[in-house]
PDB file of N, CA and C in Angstrom:
ATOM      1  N   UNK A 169      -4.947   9.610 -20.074  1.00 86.00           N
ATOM      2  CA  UNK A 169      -6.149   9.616 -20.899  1.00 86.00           C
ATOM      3  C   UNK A 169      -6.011   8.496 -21.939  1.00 86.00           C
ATOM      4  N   UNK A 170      -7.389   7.967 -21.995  1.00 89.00           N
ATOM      5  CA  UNK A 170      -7.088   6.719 -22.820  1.00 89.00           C
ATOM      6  C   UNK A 170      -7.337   7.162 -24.510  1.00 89.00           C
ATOM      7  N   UNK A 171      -7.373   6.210 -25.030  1.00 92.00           N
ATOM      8  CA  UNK A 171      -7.170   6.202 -26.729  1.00 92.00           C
ATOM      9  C   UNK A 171      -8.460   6.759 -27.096  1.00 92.00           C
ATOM     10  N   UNK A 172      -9.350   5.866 -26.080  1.00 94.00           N
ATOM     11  CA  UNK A 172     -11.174   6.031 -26.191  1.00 94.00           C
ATOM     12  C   UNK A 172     -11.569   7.199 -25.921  1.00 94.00           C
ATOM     13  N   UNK A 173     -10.711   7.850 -24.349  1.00 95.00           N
ATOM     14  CA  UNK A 173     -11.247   8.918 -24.060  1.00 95.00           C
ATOM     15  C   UNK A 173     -10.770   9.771 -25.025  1.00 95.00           C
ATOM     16  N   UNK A 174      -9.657  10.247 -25.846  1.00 96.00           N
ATOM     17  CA  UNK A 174      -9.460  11.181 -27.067  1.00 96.00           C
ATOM     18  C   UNK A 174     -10.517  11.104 -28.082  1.00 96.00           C
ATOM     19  N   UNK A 175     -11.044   9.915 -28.570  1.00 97.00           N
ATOM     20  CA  UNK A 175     -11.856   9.978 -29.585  1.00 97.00           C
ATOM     21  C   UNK A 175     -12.978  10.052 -29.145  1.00 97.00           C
ATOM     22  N   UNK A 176     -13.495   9.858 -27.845  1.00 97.00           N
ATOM     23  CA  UNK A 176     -15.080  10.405 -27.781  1.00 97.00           C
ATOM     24  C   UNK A 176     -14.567  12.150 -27.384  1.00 97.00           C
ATOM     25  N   UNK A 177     -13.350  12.520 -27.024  1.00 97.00           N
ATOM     26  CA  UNK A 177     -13.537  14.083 -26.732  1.00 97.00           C
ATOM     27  C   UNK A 177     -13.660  14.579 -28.353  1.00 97.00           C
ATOM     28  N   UNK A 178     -12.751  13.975 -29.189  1.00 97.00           N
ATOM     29  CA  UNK A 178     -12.939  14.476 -30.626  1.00 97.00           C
ATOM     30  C   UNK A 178     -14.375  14.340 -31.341  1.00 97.00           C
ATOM     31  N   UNK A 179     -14.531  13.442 -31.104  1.00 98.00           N
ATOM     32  CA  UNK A 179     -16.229  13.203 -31.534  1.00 98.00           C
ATOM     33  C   UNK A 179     -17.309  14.378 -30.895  1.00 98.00           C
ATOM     34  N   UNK A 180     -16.889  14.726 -29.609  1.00 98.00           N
ATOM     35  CA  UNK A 180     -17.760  15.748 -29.057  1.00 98.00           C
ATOM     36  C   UNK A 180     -17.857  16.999 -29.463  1.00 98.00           C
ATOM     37  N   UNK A 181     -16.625  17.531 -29.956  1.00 98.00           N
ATOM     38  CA  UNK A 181     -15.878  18.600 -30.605  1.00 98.00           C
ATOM     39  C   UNK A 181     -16.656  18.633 -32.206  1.00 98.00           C
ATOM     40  N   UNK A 182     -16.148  17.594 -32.716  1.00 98.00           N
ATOM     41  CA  UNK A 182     -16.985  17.319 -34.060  1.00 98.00           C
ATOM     42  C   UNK A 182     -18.428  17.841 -34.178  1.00 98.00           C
ATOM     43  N   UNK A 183     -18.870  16.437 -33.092  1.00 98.00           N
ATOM     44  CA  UNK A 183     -20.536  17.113 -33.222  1.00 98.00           C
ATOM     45  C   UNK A 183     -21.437  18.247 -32.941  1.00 98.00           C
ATOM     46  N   UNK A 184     -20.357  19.023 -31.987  1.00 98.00           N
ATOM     47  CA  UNK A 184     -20.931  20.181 -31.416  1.00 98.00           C
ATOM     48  C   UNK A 184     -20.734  21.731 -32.326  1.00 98.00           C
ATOM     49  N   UNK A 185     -19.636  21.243 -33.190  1.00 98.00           N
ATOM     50  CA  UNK A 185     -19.314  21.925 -34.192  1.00 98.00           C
ATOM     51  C   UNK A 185     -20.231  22.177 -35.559  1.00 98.00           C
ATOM     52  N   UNK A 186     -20.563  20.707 -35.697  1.00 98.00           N
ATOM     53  CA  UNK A 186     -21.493  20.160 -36.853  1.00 98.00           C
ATOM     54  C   UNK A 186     -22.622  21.054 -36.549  1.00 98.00           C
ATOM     55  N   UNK A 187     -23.509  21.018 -34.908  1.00 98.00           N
ATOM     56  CA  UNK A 187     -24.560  21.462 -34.543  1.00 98.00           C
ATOM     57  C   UNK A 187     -24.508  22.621 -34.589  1.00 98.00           C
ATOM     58  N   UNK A 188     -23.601  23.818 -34.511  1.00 98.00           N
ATOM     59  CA  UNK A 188     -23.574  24.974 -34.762  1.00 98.00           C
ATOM     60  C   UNK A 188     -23.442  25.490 -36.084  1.00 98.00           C
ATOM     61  N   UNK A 189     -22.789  25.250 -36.298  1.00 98.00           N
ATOM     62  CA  UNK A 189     -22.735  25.577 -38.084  1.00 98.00           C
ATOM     63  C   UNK A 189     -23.328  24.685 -39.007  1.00 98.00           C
ATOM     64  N   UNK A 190     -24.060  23.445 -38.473  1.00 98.00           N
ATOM     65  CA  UNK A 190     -25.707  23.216 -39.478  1.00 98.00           C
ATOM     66  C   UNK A 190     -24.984  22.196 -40.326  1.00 98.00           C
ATOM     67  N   UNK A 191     -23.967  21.610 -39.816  1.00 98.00           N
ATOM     68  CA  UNK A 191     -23.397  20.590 -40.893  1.00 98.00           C
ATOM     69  C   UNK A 191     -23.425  18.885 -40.363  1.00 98.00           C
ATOM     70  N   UNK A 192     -24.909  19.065 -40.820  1.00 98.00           N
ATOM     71  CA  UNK A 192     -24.974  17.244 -40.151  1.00 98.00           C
ATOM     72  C   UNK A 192     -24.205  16.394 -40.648  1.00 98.00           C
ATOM     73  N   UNK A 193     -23.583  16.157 -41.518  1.00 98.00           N
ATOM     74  CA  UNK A 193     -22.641  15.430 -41.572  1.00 98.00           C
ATOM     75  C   UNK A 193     -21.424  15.002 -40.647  1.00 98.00           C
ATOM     76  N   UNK A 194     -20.868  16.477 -40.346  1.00 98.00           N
ATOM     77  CA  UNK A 194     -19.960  16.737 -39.088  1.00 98.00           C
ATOM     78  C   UNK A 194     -20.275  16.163 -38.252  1.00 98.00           C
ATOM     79  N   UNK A 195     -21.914  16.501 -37.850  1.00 98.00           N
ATOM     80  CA  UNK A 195     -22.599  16.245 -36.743  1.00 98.00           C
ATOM     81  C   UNK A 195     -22.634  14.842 -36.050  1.00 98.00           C
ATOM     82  N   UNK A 196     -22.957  14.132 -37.349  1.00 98.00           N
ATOM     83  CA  UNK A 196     -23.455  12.464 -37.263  1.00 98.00           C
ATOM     84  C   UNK A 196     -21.950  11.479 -36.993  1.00 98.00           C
ATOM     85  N   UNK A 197     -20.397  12.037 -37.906  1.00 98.00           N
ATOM     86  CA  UNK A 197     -18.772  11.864 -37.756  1.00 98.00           C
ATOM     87  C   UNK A 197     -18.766  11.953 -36.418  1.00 98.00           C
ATOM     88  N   UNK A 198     -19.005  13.149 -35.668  1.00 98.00           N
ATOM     89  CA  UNK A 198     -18.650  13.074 -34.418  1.00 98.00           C
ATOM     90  C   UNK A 198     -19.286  12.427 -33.382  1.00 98.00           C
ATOM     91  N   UNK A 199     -20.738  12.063 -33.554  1.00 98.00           N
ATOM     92  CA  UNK A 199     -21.626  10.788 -32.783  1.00 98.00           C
ATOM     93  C   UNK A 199     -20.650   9.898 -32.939  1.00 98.00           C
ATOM     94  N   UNK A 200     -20.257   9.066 -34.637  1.00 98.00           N
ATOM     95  CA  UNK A 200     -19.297   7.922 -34.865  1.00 98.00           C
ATOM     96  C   UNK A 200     -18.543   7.967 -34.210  1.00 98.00           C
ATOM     97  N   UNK A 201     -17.599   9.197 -33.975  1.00 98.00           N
ATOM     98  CA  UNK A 201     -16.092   8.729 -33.470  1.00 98.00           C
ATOM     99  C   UNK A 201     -16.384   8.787 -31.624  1.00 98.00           C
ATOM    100  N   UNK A 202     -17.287   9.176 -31.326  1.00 98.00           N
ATOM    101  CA  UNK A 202     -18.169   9.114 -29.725  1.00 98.00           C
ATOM    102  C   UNK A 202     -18.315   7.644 -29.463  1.00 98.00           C
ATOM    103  N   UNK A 203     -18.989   6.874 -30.316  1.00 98.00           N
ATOM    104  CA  UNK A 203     -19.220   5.567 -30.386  1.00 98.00           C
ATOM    105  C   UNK A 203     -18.132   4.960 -30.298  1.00 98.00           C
ATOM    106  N   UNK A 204     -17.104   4.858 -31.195  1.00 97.00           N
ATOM    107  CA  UNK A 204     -16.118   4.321 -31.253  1.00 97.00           C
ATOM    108  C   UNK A 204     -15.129   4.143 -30.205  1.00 97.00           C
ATOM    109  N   UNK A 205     -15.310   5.540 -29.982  1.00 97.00           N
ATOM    110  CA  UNK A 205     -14.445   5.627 -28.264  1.00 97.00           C
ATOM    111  C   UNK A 205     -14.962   4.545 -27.540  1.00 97.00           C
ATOM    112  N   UNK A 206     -16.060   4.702 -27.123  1.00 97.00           N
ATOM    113  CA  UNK A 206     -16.876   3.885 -26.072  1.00 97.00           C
ATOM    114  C   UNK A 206     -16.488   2.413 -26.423  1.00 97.00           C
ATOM    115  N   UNK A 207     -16.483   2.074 -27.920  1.00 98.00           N
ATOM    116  CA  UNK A 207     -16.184   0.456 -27.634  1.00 98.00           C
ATOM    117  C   UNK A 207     -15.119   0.384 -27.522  1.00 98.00           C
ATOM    118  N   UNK A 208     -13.910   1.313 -27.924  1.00 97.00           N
ATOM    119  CA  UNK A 208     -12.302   0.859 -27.747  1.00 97.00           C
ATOM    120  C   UNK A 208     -12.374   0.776 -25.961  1.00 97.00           C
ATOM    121  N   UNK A 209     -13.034   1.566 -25.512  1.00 96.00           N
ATOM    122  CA  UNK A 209     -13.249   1.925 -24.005  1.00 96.00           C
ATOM    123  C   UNK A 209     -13.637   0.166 -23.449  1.00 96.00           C
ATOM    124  N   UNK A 210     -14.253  -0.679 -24.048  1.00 97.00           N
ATOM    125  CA  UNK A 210     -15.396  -1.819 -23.763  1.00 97.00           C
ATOM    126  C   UNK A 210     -14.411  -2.682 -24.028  1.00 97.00           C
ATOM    127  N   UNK A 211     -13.409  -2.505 -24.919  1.00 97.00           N
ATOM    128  CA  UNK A 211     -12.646  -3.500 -25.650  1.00 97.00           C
ATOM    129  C   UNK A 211     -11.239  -3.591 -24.461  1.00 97.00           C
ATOM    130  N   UNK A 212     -11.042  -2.204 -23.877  1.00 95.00           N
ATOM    131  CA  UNK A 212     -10.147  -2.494 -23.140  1.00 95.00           C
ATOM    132  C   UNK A 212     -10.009  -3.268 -21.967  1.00 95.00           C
ATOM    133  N   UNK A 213     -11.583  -2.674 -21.095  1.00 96.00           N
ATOM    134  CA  UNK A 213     -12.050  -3.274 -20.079  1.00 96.00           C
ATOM    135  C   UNK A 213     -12.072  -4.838 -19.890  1.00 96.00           C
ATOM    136  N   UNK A 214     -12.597  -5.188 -21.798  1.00 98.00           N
ATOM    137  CA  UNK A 214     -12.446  -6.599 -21.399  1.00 98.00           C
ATOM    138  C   UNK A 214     -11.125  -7.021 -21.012  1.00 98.00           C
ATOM    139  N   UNK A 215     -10.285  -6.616 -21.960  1.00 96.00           N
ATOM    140  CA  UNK A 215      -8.793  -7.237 -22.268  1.00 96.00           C
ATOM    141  C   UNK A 215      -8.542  -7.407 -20.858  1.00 96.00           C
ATOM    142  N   UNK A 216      -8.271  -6.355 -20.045  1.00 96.00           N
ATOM    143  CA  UNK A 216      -7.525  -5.777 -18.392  1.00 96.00           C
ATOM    144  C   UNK A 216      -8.871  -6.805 -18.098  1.00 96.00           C
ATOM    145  N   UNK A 217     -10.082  -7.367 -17.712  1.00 98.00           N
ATOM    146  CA  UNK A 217     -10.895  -8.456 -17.331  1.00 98.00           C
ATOM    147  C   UNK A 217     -10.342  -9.952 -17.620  1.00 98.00           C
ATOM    148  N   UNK A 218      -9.565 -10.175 -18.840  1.00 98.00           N
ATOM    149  CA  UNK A 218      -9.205 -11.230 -19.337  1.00 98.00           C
ATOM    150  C   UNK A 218      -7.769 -11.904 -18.430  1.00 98.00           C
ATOM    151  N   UNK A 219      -7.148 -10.412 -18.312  1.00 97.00           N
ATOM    152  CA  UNK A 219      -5.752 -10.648 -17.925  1.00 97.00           C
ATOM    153  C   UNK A 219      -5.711 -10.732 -16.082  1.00 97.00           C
ATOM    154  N   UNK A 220      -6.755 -10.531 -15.771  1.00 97.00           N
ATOM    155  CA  UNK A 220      -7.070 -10.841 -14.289  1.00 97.00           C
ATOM    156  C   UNK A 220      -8.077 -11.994 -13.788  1.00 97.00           C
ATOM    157  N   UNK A 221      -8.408 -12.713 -15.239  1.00 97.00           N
ATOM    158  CA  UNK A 221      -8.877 -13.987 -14.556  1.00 97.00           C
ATOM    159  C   UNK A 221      -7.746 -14.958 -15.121  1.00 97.00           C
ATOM    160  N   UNK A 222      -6.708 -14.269 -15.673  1.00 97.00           N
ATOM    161  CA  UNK A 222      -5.619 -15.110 -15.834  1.00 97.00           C
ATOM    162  C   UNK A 222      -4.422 -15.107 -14.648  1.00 97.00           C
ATOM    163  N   UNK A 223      -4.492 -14.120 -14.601  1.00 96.00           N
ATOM    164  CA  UNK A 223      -3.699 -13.862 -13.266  1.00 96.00           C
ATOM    165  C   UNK A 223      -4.586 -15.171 -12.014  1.00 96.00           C
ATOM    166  N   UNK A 224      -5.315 -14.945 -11.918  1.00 96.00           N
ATOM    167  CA  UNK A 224      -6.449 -15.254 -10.875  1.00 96.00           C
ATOM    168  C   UNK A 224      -6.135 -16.912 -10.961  1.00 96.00           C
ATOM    169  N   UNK A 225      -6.128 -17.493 -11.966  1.00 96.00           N
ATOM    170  CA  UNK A 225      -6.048 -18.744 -12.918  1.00 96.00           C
ATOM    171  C   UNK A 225      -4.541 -19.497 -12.731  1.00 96.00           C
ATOM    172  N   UNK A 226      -3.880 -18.758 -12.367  1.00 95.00           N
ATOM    173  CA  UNK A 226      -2.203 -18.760 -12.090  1.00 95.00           C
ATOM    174  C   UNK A 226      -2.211 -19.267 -10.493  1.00 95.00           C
ATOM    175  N   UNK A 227      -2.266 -18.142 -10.466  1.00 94.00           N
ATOM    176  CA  UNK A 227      -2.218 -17.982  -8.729  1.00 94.00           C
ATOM    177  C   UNK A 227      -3.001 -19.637  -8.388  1.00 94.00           C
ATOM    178  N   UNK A 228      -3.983 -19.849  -8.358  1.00 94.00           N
ATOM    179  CA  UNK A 228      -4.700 -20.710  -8.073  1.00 94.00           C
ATOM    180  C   UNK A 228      -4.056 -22.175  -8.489  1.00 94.00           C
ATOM    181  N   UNK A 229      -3.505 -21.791  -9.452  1.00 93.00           N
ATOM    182  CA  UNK A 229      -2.921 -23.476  -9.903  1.00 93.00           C
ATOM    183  C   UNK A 229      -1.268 -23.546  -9.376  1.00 93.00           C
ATOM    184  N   UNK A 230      -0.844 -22.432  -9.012  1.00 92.00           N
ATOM    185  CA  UNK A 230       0.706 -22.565  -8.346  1.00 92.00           C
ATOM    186  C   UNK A 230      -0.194 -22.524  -6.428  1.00 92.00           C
ATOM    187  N   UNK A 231      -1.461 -22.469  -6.246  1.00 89.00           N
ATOM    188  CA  UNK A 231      -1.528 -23.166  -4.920  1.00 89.00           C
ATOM    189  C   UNK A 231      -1.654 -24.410  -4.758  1.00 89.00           C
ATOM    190  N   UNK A 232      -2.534 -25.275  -5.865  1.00 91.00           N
ATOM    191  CA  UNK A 232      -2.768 -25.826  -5.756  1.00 91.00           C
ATOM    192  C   UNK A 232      -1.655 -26.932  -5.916  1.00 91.00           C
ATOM    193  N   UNK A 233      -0.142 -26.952  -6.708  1.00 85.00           N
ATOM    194  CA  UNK A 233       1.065 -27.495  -6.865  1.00 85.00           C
ATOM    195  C   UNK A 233       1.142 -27.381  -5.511  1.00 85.00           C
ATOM    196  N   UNK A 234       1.457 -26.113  -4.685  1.00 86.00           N
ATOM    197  CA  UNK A 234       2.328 -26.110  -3.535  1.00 86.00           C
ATOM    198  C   UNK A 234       1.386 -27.120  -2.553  1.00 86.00           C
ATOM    199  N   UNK A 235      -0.045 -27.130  -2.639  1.00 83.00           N
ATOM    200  CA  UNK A 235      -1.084 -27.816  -1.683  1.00 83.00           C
ATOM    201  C   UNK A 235      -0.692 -29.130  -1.809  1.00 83.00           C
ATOM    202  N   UNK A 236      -0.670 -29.837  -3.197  1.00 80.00           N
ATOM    203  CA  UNK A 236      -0.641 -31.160  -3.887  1.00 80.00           C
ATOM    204  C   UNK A 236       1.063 -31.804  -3.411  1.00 80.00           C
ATOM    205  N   UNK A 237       1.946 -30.766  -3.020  1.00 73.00           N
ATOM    206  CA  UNK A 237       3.221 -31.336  -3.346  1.00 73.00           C
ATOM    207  C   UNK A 237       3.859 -31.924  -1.839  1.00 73.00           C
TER     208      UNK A 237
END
């Protein structure tokens, strides 16, 4: 389970809590930390996206040595 998925489950917990016992404040904390998940979630995807067009970027230039040599 990722970092993201804990804090949108906490956020869900929060808000559903907030919604029962009438405490929008709670309510609106646990939307936030829902949100938050989702971009640490967006933030990772990129990173693991970044590190496979680097990979990708590698590969390609150690063919192109072995092609060239």
């Amino acid at each position: 389970m990722s970092k993201g998925d804990m804090e949108k489950g906490k956020g869900k917990i929060k808000e559903t809590v907030g919604k029962v016992t009438g405490d929008e404040s709670l309510e609106a904390e646990g939307q936030t930390d829902q949100m938050k998940g989702k971009a640490r979630d967006a933030g990772e995807k990129a990173r693991e996206a970044g590190e496979k067009m680097h990979e990708a970027a590698e590969k390609a230039r150690e063919a192109t040595k072995r092609r060239d040599a």
